[in-house]
């Protein structure tokens, strides 16, 4: 920590700001530090207890933070009798990305791939954690015989490739598979080779040694029961794993959830799936009967109190700030009043003065809220981080320090917002929905409240097409839908306005006037 300088009896605020940090916006970029300020909400507690298998949430809502915290607490989970296995790479190239160019051809192939892949990870865990019962040995032996687990530790990508190659050999045979196993050294007969089948084998197939994959899962479940342990297979970053092909993503994820339901009868094997809300909507938009059977689920939502606690816990990670304000980190972490008081000392009371204007924390929430009316931690942290950078830049060029207790001036928060808006627009919406980019760009410089008719004129589309696009923009959080079902209207949240240079007001022909002063107060 930089020593704090004192001038005229007061600490120089620039010294406090030099080492000031609220952490990274993205959980994957701060895995090592996340545990020091992770907010253990009731949502987290439900996952930690094992009550939840499927976690949905918008981008930046904290799914990866929960995933990363589970991984970082592997030892604590082990003490509870829970083994964990990451089923997707937490960083770098996703394990399943190699499938995009040559994906499985059918739902059966996708489901078979998922099942065989997960079984390979379970076998790895058996060896790593010395699960040695006869059932465990059988699972390992049969997978090894099928050449699904070559000698030595293999990557997740290799697991995926081996599983897919095997699925194709079984489900798309180009020649008769040999059923006699030969010793590669002597050429002598060693017995029947076992094939893992993805549907119930016939009597003739069983006579040749074939086995149904679900029987291997039952054996794995018994092996875990004998050792009195469970295994959790964790799946995150699925939005990255299948990027570039919406149809491939939809088929892969629908198959994944069917496999999840297939494995629900097992007592000691659980899939833990972390998925973006908009992707779940996309894969179920054309109907998905199995969705009603997925009950161990949770949709991440952050209320005002949880977001305030998150910010406060990150503030007190800064030793200089703690010293400057003479606060107790332990008190701040557990006391809502202490969190509120600290925020009001660090930041100005209001960003925009006036009796009807919100206080600063609520102003921040209103500026980082998307069309779903939810604020994700990622955008809130980004706004406050950019605010620090703006304020530090001003101090470095010789501007006066903020008056009174706050470290920040009102204008720093305002000047920070365009960077947040631009990143959200370009790195989330443009990057993940390139087919909608042209429609968004055509809104640049337009008003913030629209009807189907005004969008029809801007986009030069039919009313039917304009409404279809607008509703899709509602789904991804760009628009907030207002009005009625018959006559909907579409309002752009504050979050996206700076990036598109939008003009506050109502487009010609829109019947509902929106009071933004009321809106920003939630």
Coordinates of C-alpha atoms in Angstrom, one line a residue:
X1 CA 0.0 0.0 0.0
X2 CA 1.2 3.5 -0.9
X3 CA 1.9 5.5 2.4
X4 CA -0.8 8.1 2.8
X5 CA 0.4 11.7 2.7
X6 CA -1.0 14.3 5.0
X7 CA -1.4 18.0 4.1
X8 CA -2.8 20.6 6.4
X9 CA -4.0 17.9 8.7
X10 CA -5.9 16.0 5.9
X11 CA -5.0 12.9 4.0
X12 CA -4.3 13.5 0.3
X13 CA -7.1 11.7 -1.5
X14 CA -4.9 11.0 -4.5
X15 CA -2.9 8.6 -2.4
X16 CA -6.0 6.8 -1.3
X17 CA -7.1 6.5 -5.0
X18 CA -3.7 5.3 -6.2
X19 CA -4.2 1.8 -4.8
X20 CA -8.0 1.9 -4.9
X21 CA -9.6 -1.1 -6.7
X22 CA -13.0 -2.7 -6.8
X23 CA -11.7 -5.9 -8.5
X24 CA -12.3 -7.1 -12.0
X25 CA -15.6 -6.9 -13.8
X26 CA -15.4 -10.6 -15.0
X27 CA -15.2 -13.3 -12.4
X28 CA -12.8 -15.4 -14.5
X29 CA -10.2 -12.6 -14.3
X30 CA -10.1 -12.6 -10.5
X31 CA -10.4 -16.2 -9.4
X32 CA -7.6 -15.8 -6.9
X33 CA -9.1 -12.8 -5.2
X34 CA -12.8 -13.5 -5.5
X35 CA -13.0 -15.4 -2.2
X36 CA -12.0 -12.3 -0.3
X37 CA -15.1 -10.4 -1.2
X38 CA -17.6 -12.9 -2.5
X39 CA -21.1 -12.1 -1.2
X40 CA -22.7 -15.2 0.3
X41 CA -26.3 -14.5 -0.6
X42 CA -29.2 -16.9 0.0
X43 CA -28.9 -17.8 -3.7
X44 CA -25.3 -18.9 -3.1
X45 CA -26.3 -20.8 0.0
X46 CA -28.9 -22.8 -1.9
X47 CA -26.2 -23.8 -4.4
X48 CA -23.7 -24.6 -1.7
X49 CA -26.2 -26.8 0.2
X50 CA -26.8 -28.8 -3.0
X51 CA -30.4 -27.7 -3.4
X52 CA -29.9 -26.3 -6.9
X53 CA -28.6 -27.9 -10.0
X54 CA -29.3 -25.3 -12.7
X55 CA -28.4 -21.6 -12.3
X56 CA -29.8 -19.1 -14.8
X57 CA -28.9 -15.5 -15.0
X58 CA -28.1 -12.6 -17.4
X59 CA -24.6 -12.0 -18.4
X60 CA -22.7 -10.4 -15.6
X61 CA -25.1 -11.6 -12.9
X62 CA -22.7 -13.7 -11.0
X63 CA -23.0 -17.2 -12.4
X64 CA -19.3 -17.6 -13.0
X65 CA -18.5 -16.1 -9.6
X66 CA -20.6 -18.9 -8.0
X67 CA -18.9 -21.5 -10.2
X68 CA -15.4 -20.1 -9.4
X69 CA -16.1 -20.1 -5.7
X70 CA -17.3 -23.7 -5.8
X71 CA -14.0 -24.6 -7.5
X72 CA -11.9 -22.6 -5.0
X73 CA -13.6 -24.4 -2.1
X74 CA -12.9 -27.9 -3.4
X75 CA -11.3 -28.9 -0.1
X76 CA -14.3 -27.8 1.9
X77 CA -16.6 -29.7 -0.4
X78 CA -14.4 -32.8 -0.1
X79 CA -14.7 -32.6 3.7
X80 CA -18.5 -32.7 3.1
X81 CA -18.1 -35.8 1.0
X82 CA -18.5 -34.1 -2.4
X83 CA -16.1 -34.5 -5.3
X84 CA -16.2 -31.8 -7.9
X85 CA -15.1 -32.0 -11.6
X86 CA -15.1 -29.1 -14.0
X87 CA -16.8 -30.3 -17.2
X88 CA -15.8 -27.3 -19.2
X89 CA -12.6 -25.3 -19.3
X90 CA -12.9 -22.3 -16.9
X91 CA -10.5 -20.3 -19.1
X92 CA -9.1 -20.4 -22.6
X93 CA -10.6 -22.4 -25.5
X94 CA -13.8 -24.3 -24.5
X95 CA -13.6 -28.0 -24.6
X96 CA -16.6 -28.3 -26.9
X97 CA -15.6 -25.5 -29.3
X98 CA -14.0 -28.1 -31.7
X99 CA -17.4 -29.6 -32.4
X100 CA -18.8 -26.5 -34.2
X101 CA -17.2 -27.5 -37.6
X102 CA -18.4 -31.1 -37.5
X103 CA -21.1 -31.5 -34.9
X104 CA -23.1 -34.6 -34.0
X105 CA -25.9 -35.1 -36.6
X106 CA -28.8 -36.0 -34.3
X107 CA -30.2 -35.5 -30.8
X108 CA -29.4 -39.2 -30.1
X109 CA -25.7 -38.5 -31.0
X110 CA -25.6 -35.4 -28.8
X111 CA -27.1 -37.2 -25.8
X112 CA -24.8 -40.1 -26.3
X113 CA -21.8 -37.7 -26.5
X114 CA -22.8 -36.0 -23.2
X115 CA -23.3 -39.3 -21.4
X116 CA -20.1 -40.8 -22.5
X117 CA -18.2 -37.6 -21.8
X118 CA -19.5 -37.3 -18.3
X119 CA -18.8 -40.9 -17.6
X120 CA -15.2 -40.4 -18.6
X121 CA -14.9 -37.5 -16.1
X122 CA -16.4 -39.7 -13.3
X123 CA -13.8 -42.4 -14.1
X124 CA -11.1 -39.8 -13.8
X125 CA -12.4 -38.7 -10.4
X126 CA -12.5 -42.4 -9.3
X127 CA -8.8 -42.7 -10.0
X128 CA -7.9 -39.3 -8.6
X129 CA -9.8 -39.8 -5.3
X130 CA -9.0 -43.5 -5.0
X131 CA -12.6 -44.8 -5.3
X132 CA -11.7 -48.5 -5.5
X133 CA -14.8 -50.6 -5.2
X134 CA -15.6 -53.3 -7.7
X135 CA -18.1 -51.1 -9.4
X136 CA -15.6 -48.3 -9.8
X137 CA -13.0 -50.7 -11.2
X138 CA -15.6 -52.0 -13.7
X139 CA -16.4 -48.5 -15.0
X140 CA -12.7 -47.6 -15.4
X141 CA -11.9 -51.0 -17.1
X142 CA -14.7 -50.8 -19.6
X143 CA -13.9 -47.2 -20.6
X144 CA -10.2 -48.1 -20.9
X145 CA -11.1 -51.1 -23.0
X146 CA -13.1 -48.9 -25.3
X147 CA -9.9 -46.7 -25.7
X148 CA -11.8 -43.7 -24.3
X149 CA -9.2 -43.0 -21.6
X150 CA -5.7 -43.5 -22.9
X151 CA -2.8 -43.7 -20.5
X152 CA -1.9 -40.5 -18.7
X153 CA -3.9 -37.4 -17.9
X154 CA -5.9 -36.0 -20.8
X155 CA -7.5 -32.7 -21.4
X156 CA -11.2 -32.0 -21.5
X157 CA -10.9 -31.4 -25.3
X158 CA -9.4 -34.9 -25.7
X159 CA -12.2 -36.4 -23.6
X160 CA -14.7 -34.7 -25.9
X161 CA -12.9 -35.9 -29.1
X162 CA -12.6 -39.5 -27.8
X163 CA -16.2 -39.6 -26.8
X164 CA -17.5 -38.2 -30.1
X165 CA -15.3 -40.6 -32.1
X166 CA -16.7 -43.5 -30.2
X167 CA -20.3 -42.3 -30.5
X168 CA -19.8 -42.1 -34.3
X169 CA -18.3 -45.6 -34.5
X170 CA -21.3 -47.0 -32.6
X171 CA -24.1 -45.0 -34.1
X172 CA -22.7 -44.6 -37.6
X173 CA -20.8 -47.8 -38.3
X174 CA -19.1 -48.0 -41.7
X175 CA -18.1 -51.6 -41.2
X176 CA -18.7 -54.5 -38.9
X177 CA -17.1 -53.7 -35.6
X178 CA -14.9 -56.6 -34.4
X179 CA -16.1 -58.2 -31.2
X180 CA -13.1 -60.3 -30.5
X181 CA -10.3 -58.7 -28.5
X182 CA -6.8 -59.5 -29.5
X183 CA -3.6 -59.0 -27.6
X184 CA -1.6 -56.4 -29.6
X185 CA 1.7 -58.0 -28.7
X186 CA 1.0 -61.7 -29.4
X187 CA -2.0 -61.5 -31.7
X188 CA -3.7 -64.1 -29.4
X189 CA -7.4 -64.0 -28.5
X190 CA -8.0 -62.4 -25.1
X191 CA -11.8 -62.6 -25.1
X192 CA -14.8 -60.6 -26.2
X193 CA -14.5 -56.8 -26.5
X194 CA -17.2 -54.9 -24.8
X195 CA -19.1 -52.2 -26.6
X196 CA -20.9 -49.5 -24.7
X197 CA -24.3 -49.1 -26.3
X198 CA -26.5 -46.0 -26.1
X199 CA -29.8 -47.9 -26.1
X200 CA -30.8 -51.2 -24.5
X201 CA -28.7 -54.0 -26.2
X202 CA -30.4 -57.0 -27.8
X203 CA -29.9 -60.5 -26.4
X204 CA -27.4 -61.2 -29.2
X205 CA -25.5 -58.0 -28.5
X206 CA -25.4 -58.8 -24.8
X207 CA -24.1 -62.3 -25.6
X208 CA -21.2 -60.5 -27.5
X209 CA -20.5 -58.5 -24.3
X210 CA -22.2 -55.3 -25.1
X211 CA -23.4 -53.1 -22.2
X212 CA -25.9 -50.3 -21.9
X213 CA -24.3 -47.0 -20.8
X214 CA -27.0 -46.4 -18.2
X215 CA -25.8 -49.6 -16.4
X216 CA -22.4 -48.1 -16.1
X217 CA -24.0 -45.0 -14.5
X218 CA -25.8 -47.2 -12.1
X219 CA -22.5 -48.9 -11.3
X220 CA -20.8 -45.5 -10.8
X221 CA -23.6 -44.5 -8.5
X222 CA -23.2 -47.6 -6.4
X223 CA -19.4 -47.1 -6.2
X224 CA -19.9 -43.5 -4.9
X225 CA -22.5 -44.8 -2.4
X226 CA -20.0 -47.5 -1.1
X227 CA -17.5 -44.7 -0.5
X228 CA -20.2 -42.4 0.9
X229 CA -19.4 -39.6 -1.5
X230 CA -21.2 -37.6 -4.2
X231 CA -19.8 -36.1 -7.4
X232 CA -20.7 -32.7 -8.9
X233 CA -19.9 -32.1 -12.6
X234 CA -19.8 -28.4 -13.1
X235 CA -20.7 -26.8 -16.5
X236 CA -20.1 -23.1 -17.1
X237 CA -19.2 -20.9 -20.1
X238 CA -21.7 -22.8 -22.3
X239 CA -22.4 -19.4 -24.1
X240 CA -18.8 -19.5 -25.3
X241 CA -18.6 -23.3 -26.0
X242 CA -21.1 -23.3 -28.8
X243 CA -20.7 -19.7 -30.1
X244 CA -21.2 -19.1 -33.8
X245 CA -24.0 -21.5 -34.5
X246 CA -27.4 -20.9 -32.9
X247 CA -28.7 -24.2 -34.2
X248 CA -25.8 -26.2 -32.9
X249 CA -26.0 -24.4 -29.5
X250 CA -29.8 -25.2 -29.3
X251 CA -29.3 -28.8 -30.2
X252 CA -26.4 -29.3 -27.9
X253 CA -28.1 -27.7 -24.9
X254 CA -31.4 -29.3 -25.4
X255 CA -29.6 -32.7 -25.4
X256 CA -27.7 -31.7 -22.3
X257 CA -30.9 -31.0 -20.4
X258 CA -32.4 -34.3 -21.5
X259 CA -29.3 -36.0 -20.2
X260 CA -29.6 -34.1 -17.0
X261 CA -33.1 -35.4 -16.5
X262 CA -32.0 -38.9 -17.5
X263 CA -29.4 -38.9 -14.7
X264 CA -31.8 -37.5 -12.1
X265 CA -32.6 -40.9 -10.7
X266 CA -28.9 -41.3 -9.6
X267 CA -28.4 -40.5 -5.9
X268 CA -24.7 -39.5 -6.0
X269 CA -24.1 -38.0 -9.4
X270 CA -25.3 -34.4 -10.0
X271 CA -24.8 -32.1 -13.0
X272 CA -24.4 -28.4 -12.0
X273 CA -25.3 -26.2 -15.0
X274 CA -24.7 -22.4 -15.2
X275 CA -26.5 -20.9 -18.1
X276 CA -27.4 -17.4 -19.4
X277 CA -31.1 -16.6 -19.2
X278 CA -31.4 -15.5 -22.8
X279 CA -29.8 -18.7 -24.0
X280 CA -32.3 -20.7 -22.0
X281 CA -35.1 -18.7 -23.6
X282 CA -33.7 -19.3 -27.1
X283 CA -33.5 -23.1 -26.7
X284 CA -37.0 -23.3 -25.3
X285 CA -38.6 -20.8 -27.6
X286 CA -39.9 -23.4 -30.0
X287 CA -41.2 -25.6 -27.2
X288 CA -39.3 -28.0 -24.8
X289 CA -41.6 -30.4 -22.9
X290 CA -38.8 -31.4 -20.6
X291 CA -38.5 -27.9 -19.2
X292 CA -41.3 -28.4 -16.7
X293 CA -39.4 -31.3 -15.1
X294 CA -36.4 -29.2 -14.3
X295 CA -37.2 -28.1 -10.7
X296 CA -33.9 -27.8 -8.9
X297 CA -33.2 -24.4 -10.5
X298 CA -32.5 -20.9 -9.6
X299 CA -32.7 -17.6 -11.5
X300 CA -30.0 -15.2 -10.2
X301 CA -31.4 -11.8 -9.2
X302 CA -29.6 -9.0 -7.3
X303 CA -31.7 -6.7 -5.2
X304 CA -30.6 -3.3 -3.9
X305 CA -29.3 -4.6 -0.6
X306 CA -27.2 -7.4 -2.1
X307 CA -25.6 -5.0 -4.6
X308 CA -24.8 -2.5 -1.8
X309 CA -23.3 -5.3 0.2
X310 CA -21.2 -6.4 -2.8
X311 CA -19.9 -2.8 -3.4
X312 CA -19.2 -2.3 0.3
X313 CA -17.2 -5.5 0.7
X314 CA -15.1 -4.5 -2.3
X315 CA -14.5 -1.0 -0.9
X316 CA -13.1 -2.3 2.4
X317 CA -10.6 -4.5 0.6
X318 CA -8.7 -1.2 0.1
X319 CA -6.4 -0.7 3.2
X320 CA -5.9 3.0 2.3
X321 CA -9.6 3.6 2.2
X322 CA -10.2 1.8 5.5
X323 CA -7.4 3.9 7.1
X324 CA -8.7 7.1 5.6
X325 CA -12.3 6.6 6.9
X326 CA -11.3 4.7 10.0
X327 CA -13.9 2.0 9.4
X328 CA -14.0 -1.7 10.5
X329 CA -14.2 -4.1 7.5
X330 CA -15.9 -6.7 9.6
X331 CA -18.7 -4.3 10.6
X332 CA -19.2 -3.1 7.0
X333 CA -19.5 -6.7 5.7
X334 CA -22.4 -7.5 8.0
X335 CA -24.2 -4.3 8.8
X336 CA -26.5 -2.7 6.2
X337 CA -26.4 0.7 7.9
X338 CA -22.6 0.7 8.0
X339 CA -22.5 -0.2 4.2
X340 CA -24.8 2.7 3.5
X341 CA -22.9 5.1 5.6
X342 CA -19.6 4.1 4.0
X343 CA -20.9 4.6 0.5
X344 CA -22.2 8.0 1.3
X345 CA -18.8 9.0 2.7
X346 CA -16.8 7.7 -0.3
X347 CA -19.2 9.1 -3.0
X348 CA -21.1 12.4 -3.3
X349 CA -24.6 12.3 -1.9
X350 CA -26.2 13.0 -5.4
X351 CA -24.9 13.0 -8.9
X352 CA -27.5 15.4 -10.1
X353 CA -28.7 17.9 -7.5
X354 CA -32.4 18.4 -6.8
X355 CA -35.1 17.3 -4.4
X356 CA -36.5 14.8 -6.9
X357 CA -33.2 13.4 -8.0
X358 CA -32.0 10.0 -6.6
X359 CA -29.1 9.6 -4.2
X360 CA -25.9 8.4 -5.8
X361 CA -26.2 4.6 -5.2
X362 CA -29.7 4.6 -6.7
X363 CA -28.5 6.8 -9.6
X364 CA -25.8 4.1 -10.3
X365 CA -28.4 1.3 -10.3
X366 CA -30.7 3.2 -12.7
X367 CA -27.7 3.8 -15.1
X368 CA -26.6 0.2 -15.1
X369 CA -30.1 -1.4 -15.3
X370 CA -31.0 -3.1 -18.6
X371 CA -34.4 -3.6 -20.3
X372 CA -35.2 -6.5 -17.9
X373 CA -35.1 -3.8 -15.1
X374 CA -32.3 -5.7 -13.4
X375 CA -28.8 -4.4 -12.6
X376 CA -26.0 -7.0 -13.0
X377 CA -23.0 -6.7 -10.7
X378 CA -20.7 -6.6 -13.7
X379 CA -22.0 -3.2 -15.0
X380 CA -22.2 -1.7 -11.5
X381 CA -18.6 -2.6 -10.7
X382 CA -17.5 -1.3 -14.1
X383 CA -19.2 2.0 -13.6
X384 CA -17.5 2.5 -10.2
X385 CA -14.1 1.4 -11.6
X386 CA -14.3 3.8 -14.5
X387 CA -15.3 6.5 -12.0
X388 CA -12.0 5.9 -10.1
X389 CA -10.1 6.2 -13.3
X390 CA -11.8 9.5 -14.3
X391 CA -11.2 11.0 -10.9
X392 CA -7.6 9.9 -10.8
X393 CA -7.0 11.4 -14.2
X394 CA -8.4 14.7 -13.1
X395 CA -6.2 14.8 -10.0
X396 CA -3.1 13.9 -12.0
X397 CA -3.5 16.9 -14.3
X398 CA -3.8 19.2 -11.3
X399 CA -7.5 19.6 -10.6
X400 CA -8.6 20.3 -7.0
X401 CA -9.5 17.4 -4.8
X402 CA -13.2 16.8 -4.1
X403 CA -14.5 18.9 -1.2
X404 CA -15.5 17.3 2.0
X405 CA -15.3 13.6 2.7
X406 CA -16.0 12.0 -0.7
X407 CA -13.1 10.7 -2.8
X408 CA -15.1 11.4 -6.0
X409 CA -16.8 14.4 -7.6
X410 CA -20.3 14.2 -9.2
X411 CA -18.9 14.7 -12.7
X412 CA -16.6 11.7 -12.4
X413 CA -19.6 9.4 -12.2
X414 CA -21.3 11.0 -15.2
X415 CA -18.1 10.9 -17.3
X416 CA -17.6 7.2 -16.4
X417 CA -21.0 6.1 -17.8
X418 CA -20.2 6.3 -21.6
X419 CA -17.4 3.8 -21.3
X420 CA -19.7 1.4 -19.5
X421 CA -22.4 1.9 -22.1
X422 CA -20.0 1.3 -25.0
X423 CA -18.6 -1.9 -23.5
X424 CA -22.0 -3.3 -22.8
X425 CA -23.2 -2.5 -26.3
X426 CA -20.2 -3.6 -28.3
X427 CA -18.9 -6.5 -26.2
X428 CA -22.2 -8.0 -25.2
X429 CA -24.9 -7.1 -27.7
X430 CA -22.8 -6.6 -30.9
X431 CA -20.5 -9.5 -30.1
X432 CA -23.2 -12.0 -29.1
X433 CA -26.0 -11.0 -31.4
X434 CA -24.3 -9.9 -34.6
X435 CA -27.5 -10.4 -36.6
X436 CA -29.2 -7.6 -34.6
X437 CA -26.3 -5.2 -34.9
X438 CA -27.6 -3.3 -37.9
X439 CA -30.9 -2.6 -36.2
X440 CA -29.2 -1.3 -33.2
X441 CA -26.8 0.9 -35.2
X442 CA -29.8 2.4 -37.1
X443 CA -31.2 3.7 -33.8
X444 CA -28.1 5.9 -33.3
X445 CA -29.1 9.5 -32.6
X446 CA -32.8 8.6 -32.3
X447 CA -35.2 9.1 -29.4
X448 CA -35.4 6.8 -26.4
X449 CA -39.1 5.8 -26.6
X450 CA -40.5 4.1 -29.7
X451 CA -43.6 2.5 -31.1
X452 CA -43.8 -0.3 -33.8
X453 CA -44.6 2.4 -36.3
X454 CA -41.6 4.6 -35.5
X455 CA -39.3 1.6 -35.6
X456 CA -40.8 0.6 -38.9
X457 CA -39.8 4.0 -40.3
X458 CA -36.3 3.9 -38.9
X459 CA -35.5 0.3 -39.9
X460 CA -37.4 0.4 -43.2
X461 CA -39.1 -2.9 -42.5
X462 CA -42.7 -4.0 -42.4
X463 CA -44.6 -3.5 -39.2
X464 CA -44.7 -7.3 -38.6
X465 CA -40.9 -7.5 -39.0
X466 CA -40.2 -4.4 -36.9
X467 CA -42.3 -5.8 -34.1
X468 CA -40.5 -9.1 -34.3
X469 CA -37.1 -7.5 -34.1
X470 CA -38.2 -5.2 -31.3
X471 CA -39.4 -8.1 -29.2
X472 CA -36.1 -9.8 -29.8
X473 CA -34.4 -6.7 -28.5
X474 CA -36.6 -7.0 -25.5
X475 CA -35.4 -10.6 -24.9
X476 CA -31.8 -9.5 -24.9
X477 CA -32.4 -6.6 -22.6
X478 CA -31.9 -3.6 -25.0
X479 CA -35.6 -2.5 -24.9
X480 CA -37.9 -2.4 -22.0
X481 CA -41.4 -3.3 -23.3
X482 CA -44.2 -0.8 -22.3
X483 CA -47.7 -0.2 -23.5
X484 CA -50.2 -3.0 -24.3
X485 CA -50.0 -6.4 -26.0
X486 CA -51.8 -4.9 -29.0
X487 CA -50.0 -1.6 -29.1
X488 CA -46.6 -2.2 -27.5
X489 CA -44.0 0.5 -27.0
X490 CA -40.3 0.2 -26.4
X491 CA -38.1 2.2 -24.1
X492 CA -34.3 2.3 -24.1
X493 CA -32.7 2.1 -20.6
X494 CA -30.1 4.7 -19.5
X495 CA -27.4 2.0 -19.9
X496 CA -27.4 2.0 -23.7
X497 CA -28.1 5.7 -24.4
X498 CA -24.5 7.2 -24.3
X499 CA -23.1 4.5 -26.7
X500 CA -25.8 5.3 -29.3
X501 CA -26.1 9.0 -28.7
X502 CA -29.8 8.6 -28.0
X503 CA -31.9 11.7 -27.4
X504 CA -34.2 11.6 -24.4
X505 CA -37.8 11.8 -25.5
X506 CA -40.5 10.1 -27.4
X507 CA -40.5 9.4 -31.1
X508 CA -43.2 10.9 -33.3
X509 CA -46.4 8.9 -33.2
X510 CA -45.8 7.3 -29.8
X511 CA -48.7 7.8 -27.4
X512 CA -47.0 7.1 -24.1
X513 CA -44.8 9.8 -22.7
X514 CA -42.1 8.5 -20.3
X515 CA -40.9 10.5 -17.3
X516 CA -37.2 9.7 -17.1
X517 CA -37.0 11.4 -13.7
X518 CA -39.4 8.9 -12.3
X519 CA -37.7 6.0 -14.1
X520 CA -34.3 6.7 -12.8
X521 CA -35.7 6.3 -9.2
X522 CA -36.8 2.8 -10.1

